[in-house]
PDB file of C-alpha atoms in Angstrom:
ATOM      1  CA  MET T   1      19.233  73.489 -20.787  1.00  0.00           C
ATOM      2  CA  LEU T   2      17.437  75.838 -23.181  1.00  0.00           C
ATOM      3  CA  ARG T   3      14.174  74.017 -22.516  1.00  0.00           C
ATOM      4  CA  LEU T   4      14.623  74.440 -18.775  1.00  0.00           C
ATOM      5  CA  ILE T   5      15.198  78.198 -19.171  1.00  0.00           C
ATOM      6  CA  GLY T   6      12.112  78.444 -21.415  1.00  0.00           C
ATOM      7  CA  PHE T   7       9.997  76.524 -18.911  1.00  0.00           C
ATOM      8  CA  ALA T   8      11.223  78.737 -16.025  1.00  0.00           C
ATOM      9  CA  PHE T   9      10.398  81.842 -18.071  1.00  0.00           C
ATOM     10  CA  LEU T  10       6.859  80.574 -18.785  1.00  0.00           C
ATOM     11  CA  LEU T  11       6.378  79.767 -15.111  1.00  0.00           C
ATOM     12  CA  PHE T  12       7.579  83.268 -14.208  1.00  0.00           C
ATOM     13  CA  LEU T  13       5.063  84.825 -16.655  1.00  0.00           C
ATOM     14  CA  PHE T  14       2.322  82.634 -15.238  1.00  0.00           C
ATOM     15  CA  VAL T  15       3.050  83.810 -11.672  1.00  0.00           C
ATOM     16  CA  LEU T  16       3.178  87.464 -12.794  1.00  0.00           C
ATOM     17  CA  SER T  17      -0.171  87.182 -14.571  1.00  0.00           C
ATOM     18  CA  PHE T  18      -1.858  85.800 -11.434  1.00  0.00           C
ATOM     19  CA  LEU T  19      -0.239  88.489  -9.302  1.00  0.00           C
ATOM     20  CA  GLY T  20      -1.613  91.125 -11.698  1.00  0.00           C
ATOM     21  CA  TYR T  21      -5.051  89.525 -11.509  1.00  0.00           C
ATOM     22  CA  PHE T  22      -5.103  89.659  -7.694  1.00  0.00           C
ATOM     23  CA  LEU T  23      -3.872  93.264  -7.642  1.00  0.00           C
ATOM     24  CA  ALA T  24      -6.561  94.284 -10.134  1.00  0.00           C
ATOM     25  CA  ALA T  25      -9.244  92.444  -8.160  1.00  0.00           C
ATOM     26  CA  GLY T  26      -8.198  94.315  -5.012  1.00  0.00           C
ATOM     27  CA  ARG T  27      -8.469  97.655  -6.774  1.00  0.00           C
ATOM     28  CA  LEU T  28     -11.930  96.819  -8.099  1.00  0.00           C
ATOM     29  CA  ARG T  29     -13.232  96.047  -4.596  1.00  0.00           C
ATOM     30  CA  THR T  30     -12.808  99.616  -3.374  1.00  0.00           C
ATOM     31  CA  PRO T  31     -16.216 101.246  -3.020  1.00  0.00           C
ATOM     32  CA  PRO T  32     -17.282 103.929  -5.463  1.00  0.00           C
ATOM     33  CA  PRO T  33     -17.352 107.513  -4.189  1.00  0.00           C
ATOM     34  CA  PRO T  34     -20.372 108.548  -2.111  1.00  0.00           C
ATOM     35  CA  GLN T  35     -23.431 109.810  -3.935  1.00  0.00           C
ATOM     36  CA  GLY T  36     -26.036 112.382  -3.080  1.00  0.00           C
ATOM     37  CA  VAL T  37     -29.328 111.016  -1.769  1.00  0.00           C
ATOM     38  CA  VAL T  38     -32.130 113.556  -2.097  1.00  0.00           C
ATOM     39  CA  VAL T  39     -34.934 113.811   0.448  1.00  0.00           C
ATOM     40  CA  GLU T  40     -38.037 115.759  -0.606  1.00  0.00           C
ATOM     41  CA  ARG T  41     -40.162 117.431   2.053  1.00  0.00           C
ATOM     42  CA  GLU T  42     -43.099 119.677   1.183  1.00  0.00           C
ATOM     43  CA  GLY T  43     -41.501 121.047  -1.973  1.00  0.00           C
ATOM     44  CA  ARG T  44     -38.014 121.460  -0.466  1.00  0.00           C
ATOM     45  CA  THR T  45     -35.097 119.148  -1.111  1.00  0.00           C
ATOM     46  CA  PHE T  46     -32.226 118.092   1.146  1.00  0.00           C
ATOM     47  CA  THR T  47     -29.127 116.312  -0.175  1.00  0.00           C
ATOM     48  CA  LEU T  48     -27.207 113.880   2.014  1.00  0.00           C
ATOM     49  CA  LYS T  49     -23.682 112.569   1.350  1.00  0.00           C
ATOM     50  CA  ALA T  50     -24.553 108.899   1.237  1.00  0.00           C
ATOM     51  CA  ARG T  51     -23.726 105.470  -0.090  1.00  0.00           C
ATOM     52  CA  LEU T  52     -26.228 103.136  -1.737  1.00  0.00           C
ATOM     53  CA  ALA T  53     -26.147  99.583  -0.390  1.00  0.00           C
ATOM     54  CA  ARG T  54     -26.843  97.229  -3.296  1.00  0.00           C
ATOM     55  CA  THR T  55     -25.692  93.852  -1.929  1.00  0.00           C
ATOM     56  CA  PRO T  56     -26.395  91.771   1.207  1.00  0.00           C
ATOM     57  CA  GLU T  57     -22.806  92.454   2.321  1.00  0.00           C
ATOM     58  CA  ALA T  58     -23.410  96.195   2.113  1.00  0.00           C
ATOM     59  CA  TRP T  59     -26.643  95.700   4.058  1.00  0.00           C
ATOM     60  CA  ARG T  60     -24.756  94.004   6.901  1.00  0.00           C
ATOM     61  CA  LEU T  61     -22.091  96.736   6.940  1.00  0.00           C
ATOM     62  CA  GLY T  62     -24.299  99.530   8.287  1.00  0.00           C
ATOM     63  CA  LEU T  63     -23.475 103.211   8.566  1.00  0.00           C
ATOM     64  CA  GLY T  64     -22.346 102.920  12.187  1.00  0.00           C
ATOM     65  CA  LEU T  65     -19.863 100.139  11.335  1.00  0.00           C
ATOM     66  CA  ARG T  66     -18.243 101.796   8.308  1.00  0.00           C
ATOM     67  CA  ARG T  67     -15.001 103.722   8.520  1.00  0.00           C
ATOM     68  CA  GLU T  68     -16.252 106.307   6.045  1.00  0.00           C
ATOM     69  CA  ASP T  69     -17.264 109.909   6.614  1.00  0.00           C
ATOM     70  CA  LEU T  70     -20.841 109.511   5.390  1.00  0.00           C
ATOM     71  CA  GLU T  71     -24.021 111.247   6.476  1.00  0.00           C
ATOM     72  CA  ALA T  72     -26.395 108.496   5.350  1.00  0.00           C
ATOM     73  CA  LEU T  73     -26.732 105.008   3.926  1.00  0.00           C
ATOM     74  CA  LEU T  74     -29.631 103.905   1.715  1.00  0.00           C
ATOM     75  CA  TYR T  75     -30.715 100.262   1.454  1.00  0.00           C
ATOM     76  CA  LEU T  76     -33.250  99.226  -1.183  1.00  0.00           C
ATOM     77  CA  PHE T  77     -34.761  95.728  -1.134  1.00  0.00           C
ATOM     78  CA  PRO T  78     -36.131  93.766  -4.101  1.00  0.00           C
ATOM     79  CA  GLU T  79     -39.224  92.851  -2.075  1.00  0.00           C
ATOM     80  CA  ALA T  80     -40.946  93.981   1.103  1.00  0.00           C
ATOM     81  CA  THR T  81     -39.749  92.783   4.501  1.00  0.00           C
ATOM     82  CA  ASP T  82     -40.711  93.391   8.126  1.00  0.00           C
ATOM     83  CA  ALA T  83     -37.372  92.295   9.590  1.00  0.00           C
ATOM     84  CA  PRO T  84     -36.179  94.217  12.666  1.00  0.00           C
ATOM     85  CA  PHE T  85     -33.316  96.671  12.290  1.00  0.00           C
ATOM     86  CA  SER T  86     -30.388  96.501  14.718  1.00  0.00           C
ATOM     87  CA  ALA T  87     -27.647  99.005  15.547  1.00  0.00           C
ATOM     88  CA  GLU T  88     -25.574  96.253  17.181  1.00  0.00           C
ATOM     89  CA  GLY T  89     -21.886  97.156  17.112  1.00  0.00           C
ATOM     90  CA  TYR T  90     -22.509 100.739  15.964  1.00  0.00           C
ATOM     91  CA  ARG T  91     -20.159 103.499  17.102  1.00  0.00           C
ATOM     92  CA  PHE T  92     -22.707 106.364  17.059  1.00  0.00           C
ATOM     93  CA  PRO T  93     -26.487 106.859  17.201  1.00  0.00           C
ATOM     94  CA  VAL T  94     -28.526 106.785  13.976  1.00  0.00           C
ATOM     95  CA  VAL T  95     -31.965 107.784  12.742  1.00  0.00           C
ATOM     96  CA  VAL T  96     -33.607 105.031  10.694  1.00  0.00           C
ATOM     97  CA  ALA T  97     -36.395 105.810   8.202  1.00  0.00           C
ATOM     98  CA  PHE T  98     -38.361 102.818   6.871  1.00  0.00           C
ATOM     99  CA  LEU T  99     -39.402 103.361   3.231  1.00  0.00           C
ATOM    100  CA  ASP T 100     -42.243 102.060   1.072  1.00  0.00           C
ATOM    101  CA  GLY T 101     -41.884 101.009  -2.580  1.00  0.00           C
ATOM    102  CA  GLU T 102     -41.968 104.628  -3.818  1.00  0.00           C
ATOM    103  CA  GLY T 103     -39.369 105.840  -1.316  1.00  0.00           C
ATOM    104  CA  ARG T 104     -41.827 107.507   1.072  1.00  0.00           C
ATOM    105  CA  VAL T 105     -40.967 107.402   4.762  1.00  0.00           C
ATOM    106  CA  LEU T 106     -43.399 105.164   6.655  1.00  0.00           C
ATOM    107  CA  ARG T 107     -41.870 105.300  10.120  1.00  0.00           C
ATOM    108  CA  VAL T 108     -38.826 106.813  11.819  1.00  0.00           C
ATOM    109  CA  ALA T 109     -36.817 105.339  14.713  1.00  0.00           C
ATOM    110  CA  ARG T 110     -33.911 106.853  16.648  1.00  0.00           C
ATOM    111  CA  LEU T 111     -31.426 104.229  17.798  1.00  0.00           C
ATOM    112  CA  ALA T 112     -28.471 104.378  20.134  1.00  0.00           C
ATOM    113  CA  PRO T 113     -25.601 101.930  19.537  1.00  0.00           C
ATOM    114  CA  GLY T 114     -26.750  98.389  20.354  1.00  0.00           C
ATOM    115  CA  GLU T 115     -30.485  99.078  20.133  1.00  0.00           C
ATOM    116  CA  SER T 116     -32.884  97.420  17.709  1.00  0.00           C
ATOM    117  CA  VAL T 117     -36.370  98.198  16.459  1.00  0.00           C
ATOM    118  CA  ALA T 118     -39.159  96.140  14.898  1.00  0.00           C
ATOM    119  CA  PRO T 119     -40.935  98.437  12.437  1.00  0.00           C
ATOM    120  CA  ASP T 120     -44.378  96.736  12.776  1.00  0.00           C
ATOM    121  CA  THR T 121     -44.947  97.307   9.065  1.00  0.00           C
ATOM    122  CA  ALA T 122     -43.669  95.932   5.757  1.00  0.00           C
ATOM    123  CA  TYR T 123     -41.045  98.168   4.168  1.00  0.00           C
ATOM    124  CA  ARG T 124     -38.999  98.156   0.943  1.00  0.00           C
ATOM    125  CA  GLY T 125     -35.969 100.163   2.020  1.00  0.00           C
ATOM    126  CA  ILE T 126     -34.158 101.935   4.838  1.00  0.00           C
ATOM    127  CA  LEU T 127     -32.522 105.344   4.959  1.00  0.00           C
ATOM    128  CA  GLU T 128     -30.028 105.367   7.801  1.00  0.00           C
ATOM    129  CA  VAL T 129     -28.806 108.835   8.835  1.00  0.00           C
ATOM    130  CA  ARG T 130     -26.239 109.918  11.416  1.00  0.00           C
ATOM    131  CA  ALA T 131     -28.040 111.392  14.411  1.00  0.00           C
ATOM    132  CA  GLY T 132     -27.926 115.187  14.345  1.00  0.00           C
ATOM    133  CA  VAL T 133     -27.376 115.498  10.573  1.00  0.00           C
ATOM    134  CA  PHE T 134     -30.960 115.365   9.301  1.00  0.00           C
ATOM    135  CA  GLU T 135     -34.237 114.226  10.831  1.00  0.00           C
ATOM    136  CA  PRO T 136     -36.436 112.402   8.294  1.00  0.00           C
ATOM    137  CA  ARG T 137     -40.187 112.521   8.943  1.00  0.00           C
ATOM    138  CA  PRO T 138     -43.070 110.306   7.840  1.00  0.00           C
ATOM    139  CA  GLY T 139     -44.265 111.517   4.454  1.00  0.00           C
ATOM    140  CA  ASP T 140     -40.793 112.577   3.221  1.00  0.00           C
ATOM    141  CA  ARG T 141     -39.738 111.027  -0.076  1.00  0.00           C
ATOM    142  CA  VAL T 142     -36.254 109.595  -0.661  1.00  0.00           C
ATOM    143  CA  LEU T 143     -34.739 109.644  -4.146  1.00  0.00           C
ATOM    144  CA  PRO T 144     -31.519 107.696  -4.772  1.00  0.00           C
TER     145      PRO T 144
END
């Protein structure tokens, strides 16, 4: 009988430890607070309340799909790409700035929800901004 109680107690501790693990894992998945992304233009700086996208999952979850009150989203790629950008499923229009390796804006596109654009150039990152918040221009420099 004592062995059965001991075994039940160990099983109970085992279940509690896994429950604690899953609760901790859920807390760790919450995104960090937004950061400031700085855009330099002719000696002036503008700071946007933004989130940095560092994973492919964050890349797929664009600014117009998030349920966060952000002004911008910054994607940085490990290597250059010329893949088209799509605002499919977005809830509001966005301004998309295609960046080179140093963070300079190469091209700017204004997209309504559902539109897509092929940049016609290789780029290393994208700054996505809510329409009406800030208009990036070619030659601006983006600093994460």
